[in-house]
Amino acid sequence: AKTLGLPADAEVLRVARLNLADGEPFALVTVWLPETLGAHVSRADVERATFYDLLPLHGVETGRIVQTLTATAAARTEARRLGGRSGDPLLACRRVTYDRSGAAVMVSEHRYPARSTALEVEFPAPHRTGVSHG
């Protein structure tokens, strides 16, 4: 609620899902939306589309997204759902999605088993200024 700019006792929609890849657990994802948006989203909606597809249908133009990546140890329930053991290493991602005006409209947390996850980041070539070619 705080991240969404809402009072602590505000109503939010919480959707938890287990994503599979080739029939195997791939990620645990929990999404929170403000009640003003969540009230219009059905279970059928979230089963057939991503939230990034659904938000524009409810008048939300998404803007920037800020994702924080950390490592964590799997809690018992996370480990059970992901087919591992308590304490297994997980890649933990927290993503905050903002609308075009800068208001937070969605918070999501993602847990990926380290045993089956790699993160690759490609950086553009550095821009050089004032380099003499002599």
Short mmCIF file of N, CA, C and O in Angstrom, two decimals:
data_model
loop_
_atom_site.label_atom_id
_atom_site.label_comp_id
_atom_site.label_asym_id
_atom_site.label_seq_id
_atom_site.Cartn_x
_atom_site.Cartn_y
_atom_site.Cartn_z
N ALA A 1 0.83 -1.20 0.00
CA ALA A 1 0.00 0.00 0.00
C ALA A 1 0.87 1.25 0.00
O ALA A 1 0.61 2.21 -0.73
N LYS A 2 1.92 1.24 0.81
CA LYS A 2 2.79 2.41 0.89
C LYS A 2 3.45 2.70 -0.47
O LYS A 2 3.48 3.85 -0.91
N THR A 3 3.96 1.68 -1.12
CA THR A 3 4.60 1.86 -2.42
C THR A 3 3.62 2.39 -3.45
O THR A 3 3.98 3.18 -4.33
N LEU A 4 2.36 1.98 -3.35
CA LEU A 4 1.32 2.44 -4.27
C LEU A 4 0.77 3.82 -3.88
O LEU A 4 -0.15 4.32 -4.51
N GLY A 5 1.33 4.42 -2.81
CA GLY A 5 0.90 5.74 -2.38
C GLY A 5 -0.45 5.72 -1.70
O GLY A 5 -1.18 6.71 -1.72
N LEU A 6 -0.77 4.59 -1.07
CA LEU A 6 -2.08 4.41 -0.42
C LEU A 6 -1.93 4.35 1.09
O LEU A 6 -0.86 4.00 1.59
N PRO A 7 -2.99 4.65 1.84
CA PRO A 7 -2.95 4.47 3.29
C PRO A 7 -2.71 2.99 3.64
O PRO A 7 -3.06 2.10 2.85
N ALA A 8 -2.13 2.75 4.80
CA ALA A 8 -1.78 1.38 5.21
C ALA A 8 -2.98 0.44 5.23
O ALA A 8 -2.84 -0.76 4.99
N ASP A 9 -4.18 0.97 5.50
CA ASP A 9 -5.37 0.11 5.59
C ASP A 9 -6.16 0.07 4.28
O ASP A 9 -7.28 -0.43 4.24
N ALA A 10 -5.57 0.56 3.19
CA ALA A 10 -6.28 0.60 1.90
C ALA A 10 -6.47 -0.81 1.34
O ALA A 10 -5.66 -1.71 1.58
N GLU A 11 -7.55 -0.98 0.62
CA GLU A 11 -7.82 -2.24 -0.07
C GLU A 11 -6.96 -2.32 -1.33
O GLU A 11 -6.82 -1.33 -2.06
N VAL A 12 -6.38 -3.49 -1.58
CA VAL A 12 -5.62 -3.73 -2.81
C VAL A 12 -6.00 -5.11 -3.35
O VAL A 12 -6.50 -5.95 -2.60
N LEU A 13 -5.78 -5.31 -4.63
CA LEU A 13 -5.94 -6.63 -5.22
C LEU A 13 -4.58 -7.30 -5.19
O LEU A 13 -3.58 -6.71 -5.61
N ARG A 14 -4.53 -8.52 -4.66
CA ARG A 14 -3.29 -9.30 -4.62
C ARG A 14 -3.52 -10.55 -5.45
O ARG A 14 -4.47 -11.29 -5.20
N VAL A 15 -2.66 -10.77 -6.42
CA VAL A 15 -2.73 -11.96 -7.26
C VAL A 15 -1.41 -12.70 -7.14
O VAL A 15 -0.35 -12.12 -7.39
N ALA A 16 -1.48 -13.96 -6.73
CA ALA A 16 -0.27 -14.79 -6.63
C ALA A 16 -0.39 -15.89 -7.66
O ALA A 16 -1.45 -16.52 -7.79
N ARG A 17 0.70 -16.08 -8.40
CA ARG A 17 0.65 -17.13 -9.42
C ARG A 17 1.98 -17.85 -9.50
O ARG A 17 3.03 -17.28 -9.21
N LEU A 18 1.90 -19.11 -9.91
CA LEU A 18 3.07 -19.93 -10.16
C LEU A 18 3.20 -20.07 -11.66
O LEU A 18 2.28 -20.59 -12.31
N ASN A 19 4.29 -19.56 -12.23
CA ASN A 19 4.51 -19.67 -13.66
C ASN A 19 5.30 -20.94 -13.95
O ASN A 19 6.25 -21.27 -13.23
N LEU A 20 4.90 -21.64 -15.00
CA LEU A 20 5.56 -22.88 -15.40
C LEU A 20 6.28 -22.69 -16.73
O LEU A 20 5.85 -21.90 -17.57
N ALA A 21 7.36 -23.44 -16.91
CA ALA A 21 8.06 -23.52 -18.19
C ALA A 21 8.28 -24.99 -18.48
O ALA A 21 8.87 -25.71 -17.65
N ASP A 22 7.76 -25.46 -19.58
CA ASP A 22 7.82 -26.89 -19.92
C ASP A 22 7.27 -27.75 -18.79
O ASP A 22 7.81 -28.81 -18.47
N GLY A 23 6.20 -27.27 -18.15
CA GLY A 23 5.54 -28.03 -17.09
C GLY A 23 6.23 -27.99 -15.74
O GLY A 23 5.75 -28.56 -14.78
N GLU A 24 7.36 -27.30 -15.65
CA GLU A 24 8.11 -27.22 -14.40
C GLU A 24 7.98 -25.82 -13.80
O GLU A 24 7.93 -24.83 -14.53
N PRO A 25 7.97 -25.72 -12.44
CA PRO A 25 7.90 -24.40 -11.81
C PRO A 25 9.07 -23.52 -12.24
O PRO A 25 10.22 -23.96 -12.19
N PHE A 26 8.75 -22.32 -12.67
CA PHE A 26 9.76 -21.39 -13.17
C PHE A 26 9.85 -20.14 -12.30
O PHE A 26 10.94 -19.63 -12.07
N ALA A 27 8.70 -19.65 -11.82
CA ALA A 27 8.71 -18.42 -11.03
C ALA A 27 7.45 -18.31 -10.19
O ALA A 27 6.38 -18.73 -10.61
N LEU A 28 7.61 -17.74 -9.01
CA LEU A 28 6.48 -17.33 -8.18
C LEU A 28 6.34 -15.83 -8.37
O LEU A 28 7.33 -15.10 -8.22
N VAL A 29 5.15 -15.38 -8.71
CA VAL A 29 4.92 -13.95 -8.94
C VAL A 29 3.72 -13.50 -8.12
O VAL A 29 2.66 -14.14 -8.16
N THR A 30 3.89 -12.42 -7.37
CA THR A 30 2.80 -11.81 -6.62
C THR A 30 2.66 -10.37 -7.11
O THR A 30 3.67 -9.66 -7.19
N VAL A 31 1.44 -9.99 -7.46
CA VAL A 31 1.17 -8.65 -7.99
C VAL A 31 0.14 -7.97 -7.09
O VAL A 31 -0.82 -8.60 -6.64
N TRP A 32 0.37 -6.68 -6.84
CA TRP A 32 -0.58 -5.86 -6.08
C TRP A 32 -1.01 -4.68 -6.94
O TRP A 32 -0.18 -4.01 -7.55
N LEU A 33 -2.33 -4.44 -6.98
CA LEU A 33 -2.90 -3.29 -7.68
C LEU A 33 -3.75 -2.50 -6.70
O LEU A 33 -4.39 -3.10 -5.81
N PRO A 34 -3.86 -1.18 -6.86
CA PRO A 34 -4.79 -0.43 -6.02
C PRO A 34 -6.22 -0.92 -6.27
O PRO A 34 -6.54 -1.38 -7.37
N GLU A 35 -7.04 -0.83 -5.27
CA GLU A 35 -8.43 -1.31 -5.36
C GLU A 35 -9.17 -0.65 -6.52
O GLU A 35 -9.99 -1.28 -7.18
N THR A 36 -8.85 0.61 -6.80
CA THR A 36 -9.54 1.32 -7.89
C THR A 36 -9.32 0.62 -9.23
O THR A 36 -10.19 0.66 -10.09
N LEU A 37 -8.17 -0.02 -9.42
CA LEU A 37 -7.91 -0.78 -10.64
C LEU A 37 -8.31 -2.25 -10.45
O LEU A 37 -8.90 -2.86 -11.34
N GLY A 38 -7.96 -2.80 -9.31
CA GLY A 38 -8.20 -4.22 -9.06
C GLY A 38 -9.66 -4.62 -9.08
O GLY A 38 -10.00 -5.75 -9.44
N ALA A 39 -10.54 -3.70 -8.72
CA ALA A 39 -11.98 -4.00 -8.69
C ALA A 39 -12.51 -4.36 -10.08
O ALA A 39 -13.54 -5.02 -10.19
N HIS A 40 -11.80 -3.93 -11.11
CA HIS A 40 -12.26 -4.16 -12.48
C HIS A 40 -11.57 -5.34 -13.17
O HIS A 40 -11.82 -5.59 -14.34
N VAL A 41 -10.70 -6.04 -12.44
CA VAL A 41 -9.95 -7.15 -13.01
C VAL A 41 -10.50 -8.47 -12.47
O VAL A 41 -10.59 -8.66 -11.27
N SER A 42 -10.87 -9.37 -13.37
CA SER A 42 -11.43 -10.66 -12.96
C SER A 42 -10.36 -11.74 -12.97
O SER A 42 -9.28 -11.56 -13.54
N ARG A 43 -10.67 -12.85 -12.34
CA ARG A 43 -9.76 -14.00 -12.36
C ARG A 43 -9.52 -14.45 -13.79
O ARG A 43 -8.40 -14.77 -14.18
N ALA A 44 -10.57 -14.47 -14.61
CA ALA A 44 -10.43 -14.85 -16.02
C ALA A 44 -9.46 -13.91 -16.73
O ALA A 44 -8.65 -14.35 -17.56
N ASP A 45 -9.53 -12.61 -16.41
CA ASP A 45 -8.62 -11.63 -17.02
C ASP A 45 -7.16 -12.01 -16.75
O ASP A 45 -6.35 -12.04 -17.67
N VAL A 46 -6.83 -12.27 -15.48
CA VAL A 46 -5.43 -12.53 -15.13
C VAL A 46 -4.96 -13.90 -15.58
O VAL A 46 -3.76 -14.14 -15.67
N GLU A 47 -5.90 -14.80 -15.87
CA GLU A 47 -5.51 -16.12 -16.38
C GLU A 47 -5.20 -16.09 -17.87
O GLU A 47 -4.52 -16.97 -18.36
N ARG A 48 -5.71 -15.08 -18.59
CA ARG A 48 -5.48 -15.07 -20.04
C ARG A 48 -4.57 -13.95 -20.52
O ARG A 48 -4.19 -13.92 -21.68
N ALA A 49 -4.23 -12.99 -19.66
CA ALA A 49 -3.42 -11.86 -20.11
C ALA A 49 -2.49 -11.39 -18.99
O ALA A 49 -2.75 -11.64 -17.82
N THR A 50 -1.41 -10.70 -19.39
CA THR A 50 -0.51 -10.12 -18.39
C THR A 50 -1.13 -8.81 -17.89
O THR A 50 -1.99 -8.23 -18.54
N PHE A 51 -0.66 -8.35 -16.75
CA PHE A 51 -1.14 -7.07 -16.23
C PHE A 51 -0.75 -5.92 -17.16
O PHE A 51 -1.45 -4.93 -17.24
N TYR A 52 0.37 -6.07 -17.86
CA TYR A 52 0.78 -5.02 -18.81
C TYR A 52 -0.18 -4.95 -19.99
O TYR A 52 -0.32 -3.90 -20.61
N ASP A 53 -0.86 -6.05 -20.30
CA ASP A 53 -1.91 -6.03 -21.32
C ASP A 53 -3.22 -5.50 -20.75
O ASP A 53 -3.99 -4.86 -21.45
N LEU A 54 -3.48 -5.78 -19.47
CA LEU A 54 -4.75 -5.41 -18.85
C LEU A 54 -4.83 -3.93 -18.46
O LEU A 54 -5.89 -3.32 -18.58
N LEU A 55 -3.75 -3.36 -17.97
CA LEU A 55 -3.79 -1.99 -17.48
C LEU A 55 -4.30 -0.99 -18.53
O LEU A 55 -5.16 -0.16 -18.21
N PRO A 56 -3.83 -1.05 -19.79
CA PRO A 56 -4.35 -0.10 -20.79
C PRO A 56 -5.86 -0.24 -21.03
O PRO A 56 -6.53 0.74 -21.36
N LEU A 57 -6.39 -1.44 -20.83
CA LEU A 57 -7.83 -1.66 -21.00
C LEU A 57 -8.63 -0.92 -19.93
O LEU A 57 -9.84 -0.72 -20.08
N HIS A 58 -7.96 -0.52 -18.85
CA HIS A 58 -8.61 0.19 -17.76
C HIS A 58 -8.12 1.64 -17.68
O HIS A 58 -8.15 2.26 -16.62
N GLY A 59 -7.63 2.13 -18.81
CA GLY A 59 -7.27 3.54 -18.91
C GLY A 59 -5.92 3.91 -18.36
O GLY A 59 -5.63 5.09 -18.18
N VAL A 60 -5.05 2.93 -18.08
CA VAL A 60 -3.74 3.23 -17.52
C VAL A 60 -2.67 3.14 -18.61
O VAL A 60 -2.50 2.10 -19.23
N GLU A 61 -2.02 4.27 -18.85
CA GLU A 61 -0.87 4.27 -19.75
C GLU A 61 0.37 4.09 -18.89
O GLU A 61 0.70 4.97 -18.08
N THR A 62 1.04 2.96 -19.04
CA THR A 62 2.21 2.72 -18.21
C THR A 62 3.37 3.58 -18.65
O THR A 62 3.53 3.89 -19.83
N GLY A 63 4.16 3.97 -17.67
CA GLY A 63 5.36 4.76 -17.90
C GLY A 63 6.58 3.94 -17.54
O GLY A 63 6.71 2.79 -17.95
N ARG A 64 7.40 4.51 -16.68
CA ARG A 64 8.64 3.82 -16.32
C ARG A 64 8.38 2.66 -15.37
O ARG A 64 7.35 2.60 -14.69
N ILE A 65 9.33 1.73 -15.36
CA ILE A 65 9.29 0.57 -14.48
C ILE A 65 10.64 0.51 -13.78
O ILE A 65 11.68 0.60 -14.43
N VAL A 66 10.62 0.37 -12.47
CA VAL A 66 11.85 0.27 -11.70
C VAL A 66 11.90 -1.13 -11.09
O VAL A 66 10.99 -1.53 -10.36
N GLN A 67 12.97 -1.86 -11.41
CA GLN A 67 13.11 -3.23 -10.90
C GLN A 67 14.36 -3.32 -10.05
O GLN A 67 15.42 -2.86 -10.45
N THR A 68 14.21 -3.90 -8.86
CA THR A 68 15.32 -4.12 -7.95
C THR A 68 15.57 -5.62 -7.86
O THR A 68 14.63 -6.39 -7.61
N LEU A 69 16.82 -6.03 -8.07
CA LEU A 69 17.18 -7.44 -8.04
C LEU A 69 18.04 -7.71 -6.81
O LEU A 69 18.99 -6.98 -6.54
N THR A 70 17.68 -8.77 -6.09
CA THR A 70 18.47 -9.20 -4.94
C THR A 70 18.51 -10.73 -4.94
O THR A 70 17.89 -11.38 -5.77
N ALA A 71 19.23 -11.27 -3.99
CA ALA A 71 19.24 -12.71 -3.78
C ALA A 71 18.63 -12.97 -2.42
O ALA A 71 18.73 -12.15 -1.51
N THR A 72 17.96 -14.11 -2.29
CA THR A 72 17.34 -14.46 -1.01
C THR A 72 17.31 -15.97 -0.88
O THR A 72 17.58 -16.69 -1.84
N ALA A 73 16.99 -16.43 0.30
CA ALA A 73 16.83 -17.86 0.55
C ALA A 73 15.34 -18.19 0.54
O ALA A 73 14.52 -17.43 1.05
N ALA A 74 15.00 -19.32 -0.07
CA ALA A 74 13.59 -19.72 -0.19
C ALA A 74 13.00 -20.05 1.18
O ALA A 74 13.58 -20.82 1.94
N ALA A 75 11.85 -19.44 1.47
CA ALA A 75 11.08 -19.83 2.64
C ALA A 75 10.45 -21.19 2.34
O ALA A 75 10.40 -21.63 1.18
N ARG A 76 9.94 -21.86 3.34
CA ARG A 76 9.39 -23.21 3.16
C ARG A 76 8.30 -23.25 2.08
O ARG A 76 8.32 -24.11 1.21
N THR A 77 7.35 -22.29 2.13
CA THR A 77 6.26 -22.32 1.15
C THR A 77 6.75 -22.01 -0.26
O THR A 77 6.29 -22.61 -1.22
N GLU A 78 7.71 -21.08 -0.39
CA GLU A 78 8.27 -20.78 -1.70
C GLU A 78 8.99 -22.01 -2.26
O GLU A 78 8.81 -22.36 -3.43
N ALA A 79 9.79 -22.64 -1.42
CA ALA A 79 10.54 -23.82 -1.85
C ALA A 79 9.60 -24.93 -2.31
O ALA A 79 9.81 -25.56 -3.35
N ARG A 80 8.54 -25.17 -1.55
CA ARG A 80 7.59 -26.23 -1.90
C ARG A 80 6.96 -25.94 -3.26
O ARG A 80 6.88 -26.82 -4.12
N ARG A 81 6.53 -24.71 -3.48
CA ARG A 81 5.88 -24.36 -4.75
C ARG A 81 6.85 -24.42 -5.93
O ARG A 81 6.45 -24.73 -7.05
N LEU A 82 8.11 -24.11 -5.68
CA LEU A 82 9.10 -24.10 -6.76
C LEU A 82 9.82 -25.44 -6.93
O LEU A 82 10.72 -25.57 -7.76
N GLY A 83 9.43 -26.43 -6.14
CA GLY A 83 10.02 -27.76 -6.28
C GLY A 83 11.43 -27.87 -5.73
O GLY A 83 12.22 -28.69 -6.21
N GLY A 84 11.73 -27.07 -4.72
CA GLY A 84 13.06 -27.11 -4.12
C GLY A 84 12.98 -27.33 -2.63
O GLY A 84 11.99 -27.88 -2.13
N ARG A 85 14.03 -26.91 -1.93
CA ARG A 85 14.09 -27.08 -0.48
C ARG A 85 14.18 -25.72 0.21
O ARG A 85 14.69 -24.76 -0.37
N SER A 86 13.72 -25.66 1.42
CA SER A 86 13.82 -24.45 2.23
C SER A 86 15.28 -24.03 2.28
O SER A 86 16.16 -24.85 2.48
N GLY A 87 15.54 -22.74 2.07
CA GLY A 87 16.90 -22.23 2.10
C GLY A 87 17.58 -22.21 0.75
O GLY A 87 18.66 -21.64 0.61
N ASP A 88 16.96 -22.82 -0.29
CA ASP A 88 17.55 -22.77 -1.63
C ASP A 88 17.69 -21.32 -2.07
O ASP A 88 16.85 -20.48 -1.75
N PRO A 89 18.75 -21.00 -2.82
CA PRO A 89 18.91 -19.63 -3.29
C PRO A 89 17.89 -19.26 -4.36
O PRO A 89 17.56 -20.06 -5.23
N LEU A 90 17.37 -18.04 -4.27
CA LEU A 90 16.42 -17.51 -5.24
C LEU A 90 16.89 -16.15 -5.73
O LEU A 90 17.48 -15.38 -4.97
N LEU A 91 16.59 -15.84 -6.99
CA LEU A 91 16.73 -14.49 -7.49
C LEU A 91 15.41 -13.80 -7.16
O LEU A 91 14.34 -14.31 -7.51
N ALA A 92 15.48 -12.69 -6.45
CA ALA A 92 14.28 -11.97 -6.03
C ALA A 92 14.21 -10.64 -6.76
O ALA A 92 15.18 -9.87 -6.73
N CYS A 93 13.10 -10.39 -7.43
CA CYS A 93 12.91 -9.15 -8.17
C CYS A 93 11.68 -8.43 -7.61
O CYS A 93 10.64 -9.05 -7.43
N ARG A 94 11.84 -7.16 -7.36
CA ARG A 94 10.71 -6.32 -6.95
C ARG A 94 10.56 -5.26 -8.04
O ARG A 94 11.52 -4.54 -8.34
N ARG A 95 9.39 -5.20 -8.62
CA ARG A 95 9.15 -4.30 -9.75
C ARG A 95 8.03 -3.33 -9.39
O ARG A 95 6.97 -3.75 -8.93
N VAL A 96 8.28 -2.04 -9.60
CA VAL A 96 7.25 -1.02 -9.40
C VAL A 96 6.98 -0.38 -10.76
O VAL A 96 7.90 0.11 -11.41
N THR A 97 5.73 -0.44 -11.18
CA THR A 97 5.31 0.13 -12.46
C THR A 97 4.56 1.42 -12.19
O THR A 97 3.66 1.46 -11.34
N TYR A 98 4.93 2.46 -12.92
CA TYR A 98 4.34 3.79 -12.77
C TYR A 98 3.52 4.12 -14.02
O TYR A 98 3.80 3.61 -15.11
N ASP A 99 2.53 4.98 -13.85
CA ASP A 99 1.80 5.46 -15.03
C ASP A 99 2.54 6.66 -15.59
O ASP A 99 3.58 7.08 -15.07
N ARG A 100 2.01 7.23 -16.68
CA ARG A 100 2.69 8.34 -17.37
C ARG A 100 2.83 9.58 -16.49
O ARG A 100 3.74 10.38 -16.69
N SER A 101 1.95 9.72 -15.49
CA SER A 101 2.04 10.89 -14.60
C SER A 101 3.03 10.67 -13.46
O SER A 101 3.29 11.57 -12.69
N GLY A 102 3.56 9.45 -13.33
CA GLY A 102 4.53 9.16 -12.29
C GLY A 102 3.96 8.49 -11.05
O GLY A 102 4.69 8.25 -10.09
N ALA A 103 2.65 8.17 -11.05
CA ALA A 103 2.04 7.48 -9.90
C ALA A 103 2.27 5.97 -10.01
O ALA A 103 2.12 5.39 -11.09
N ALA A 104 2.61 5.33 -8.90
CA ALA A 104 2.78 3.88 -8.89
C ALA A 104 1.41 3.22 -9.09
O ALA A 104 0.45 3.57 -8.39
N VAL A 105 1.31 2.30 -10.05
CA VAL A 105 0.03 1.65 -10.33
C VAL A 105 0.08 0.14 -10.12
O VAL A 105 -0.96 -0.52 -10.08
N MET A 106 1.29 -0.42 -9.98
CA MET A 106 1.40 -1.86 -9.77
C MET A 106 2.74 -2.16 -9.10
O MET A 106 3.76 -1.57 -9.43
N VAL A 107 2.69 -3.09 -8.15
CA VAL A 107 3.90 -3.59 -7.50
C VAL A 107 3.89 -5.10 -7.71
O VAL A 107 2.85 -5.75 -7.56
N SER A 108 5.04 -5.65 -8.08
CA SER A 108 5.11 -7.11 -8.22
C SER A 108 6.41 -7.62 -7.63
O SER A 108 7.42 -6.92 -7.64
N GLU A 109 6.33 -8.82 -7.09
CA GLU A 109 7.51 -9.52 -6.58
C GLU A 109 7.62 -10.84 -7.30
O GLU A 109 6.63 -11.56 -7.45
N HIS A 110 8.83 -11.16 -7.73
CA HIS A 110 9.10 -12.35 -8.51
C HIS A 110 10.20 -13.14 -7.81
O HIS A 110 11.17 -12.56 -7.35
N ARG A 111 10.03 -14.46 -7.74
CA ARG A 111 11.03 -15.34 -7.15
C ARG A 111 11.39 -16.42 -8.17
O ARG A 111 10.51 -17.16 -8.62
N TYR A 112 12.67 -16.47 -8.53
CA TYR A 112 13.16 -17.43 -9.52
C TYR A 112 14.20 -18.35 -8.86
O TYR A 112 15.12 -17.85 -8.22
N PRO A 113 14.09 -19.67 -9.04
CA PRO A 113 15.10 -20.57 -8.46
C PRO A 113 16.46 -20.33 -9.12
O PRO A 113 16.56 -20.28 -10.35
N ALA A 114 17.50 -20.18 -8.32
CA ALA A 114 18.84 -19.93 -8.85
C ALA A 114 19.32 -21.11 -9.71
O ALA A 114 20.05 -20.91 -10.66
N ARG A 115 18.85 -22.32 -9.40
CA ARG A 115 19.30 -23.51 -10.13
C ARG A 115 18.91 -23.47 -11.61
O ARG A 115 19.52 -24.14 -12.42
N SER A 116 17.90 -22.68 -11.94
CA SER A 116 17.43 -22.67 -13.33
C SER A 116 17.31 -21.25 -13.90
O SER A 116 16.62 -21.04 -14.88
N THR A 117 18.01 -20.30 -13.27
CA THR A 117 17.88 -18.90 -13.68
C THR A 117 19.25 -18.28 -13.90
O THR A 117 20.14 -18.44 -13.07
N ALA A 118 19.37 -17.60 -15.01
CA ALA A 118 20.56 -16.79 -15.28
C ALA A 118 20.08 -15.43 -15.75
O ALA A 118 19.08 -15.33 -16.47
N LEU A 119 20.76 -14.40 -15.36
CA LEU A 119 20.41 -13.04 -15.75
C LEU A 119 21.54 -12.50 -16.61
O LEU A 119 22.69 -12.48 -16.18
N GLU A 120 21.22 -12.11 -17.83
CA GLU A 120 22.21 -11.53 -18.73
C GLU A 120 21.83 -10.09 -19.02
O GLU A 120 20.68 -9.81 -19.35
N VAL A 121 22.78 -9.19 -18.87
CA VAL A 121 22.55 -7.77 -19.13
C VAL A 121 23.57 -7.33 -20.17
O VAL A 121 24.77 -7.56 -20.00
N GLU A 122 23.10 -6.72 -21.24
CA GLU A 122 24.00 -6.21 -22.26
C GLU A 122 24.06 -4.69 -22.14
O GLU A 122 23.02 -4.03 -22.10
N PHE A 123 25.27 -4.15 -22.07
CA PHE A 123 25.47 -2.72 -21.98
C PHE A 123 25.85 -2.19 -23.36
O PHE A 123 26.61 -2.84 -24.07
N PRO A 124 25.37 -1.02 -23.72
CA PRO A 124 25.78 -0.44 -25.00
C PRO A 124 27.26 -0.07 -24.95
O PRO A 124 27.83 0.11 -23.87
N ALA A 125 27.88 0.03 -26.11
CA ALA A 125 29.28 0.45 -26.17
C ALA A 125 29.41 1.82 -25.53
O ALA A 125 28.55 2.68 -25.73
N PRO A 126 30.48 2.03 -24.76
CA PRO A 126 30.65 3.34 -24.11
C PRO A 126 30.80 4.44 -25.17
O PRO A 126 31.44 4.25 -26.20
N HIS A 127 30.21 5.58 -24.88
CA HIS A 127 30.31 6.73 -25.77
C HIS A 127 31.57 7.50 -25.39
O HIS A 127 31.73 7.88 -24.23
N ARG A 128 32.43 7.71 -26.34
CA ARG A 128 33.69 8.42 -26.06
C ARG A 128 33.63 9.81 -26.69
O ARG A 128 33.23 9.95 -27.84
N THR A 129 34.05 10.77 -25.91
CA THR A 129 34.13 12.14 -26.44
C THR A 129 35.55 12.64 -26.32
O THR A 129 36.27 12.27 -25.38
N GLY A 130 35.93 13.47 -27.27
CA GLY A 130 37.24 14.10 -27.20
C GLY A 130 38.41 13.15 -27.35
O GLY A 130 39.51 13.42 -26.87
N VAL A 131 38.20 12.01 -27.99
CA VAL A 131 39.29 11.05 -28.17
C VAL A 131 40.08 11.45 -29.42
O VAL A 131 39.52 11.62 -30.48
N SER A 132 41.37 11.55 -29.25
CA SER A 132 42.24 11.91 -30.37
C SER A 132 42.70 10.64 -31.07
O SER A 132 43.07 9.66 -30.43
N HIS A 133 42.60 10.61 -32.39
CA HIS A 133 43.03 9.45 -33.17
C HIS A 133 44.35 9.77 -33.84
O HIS A 133 44.46 9.93 -35.03
N GLY A 134 45.41 9.88 -33.12
CA GLY A 134 46.65 10.30 -33.73
C GLY A 134 47.73 9.44 -33.43
O GLY A 134 48.45 8.69 -33.63
#
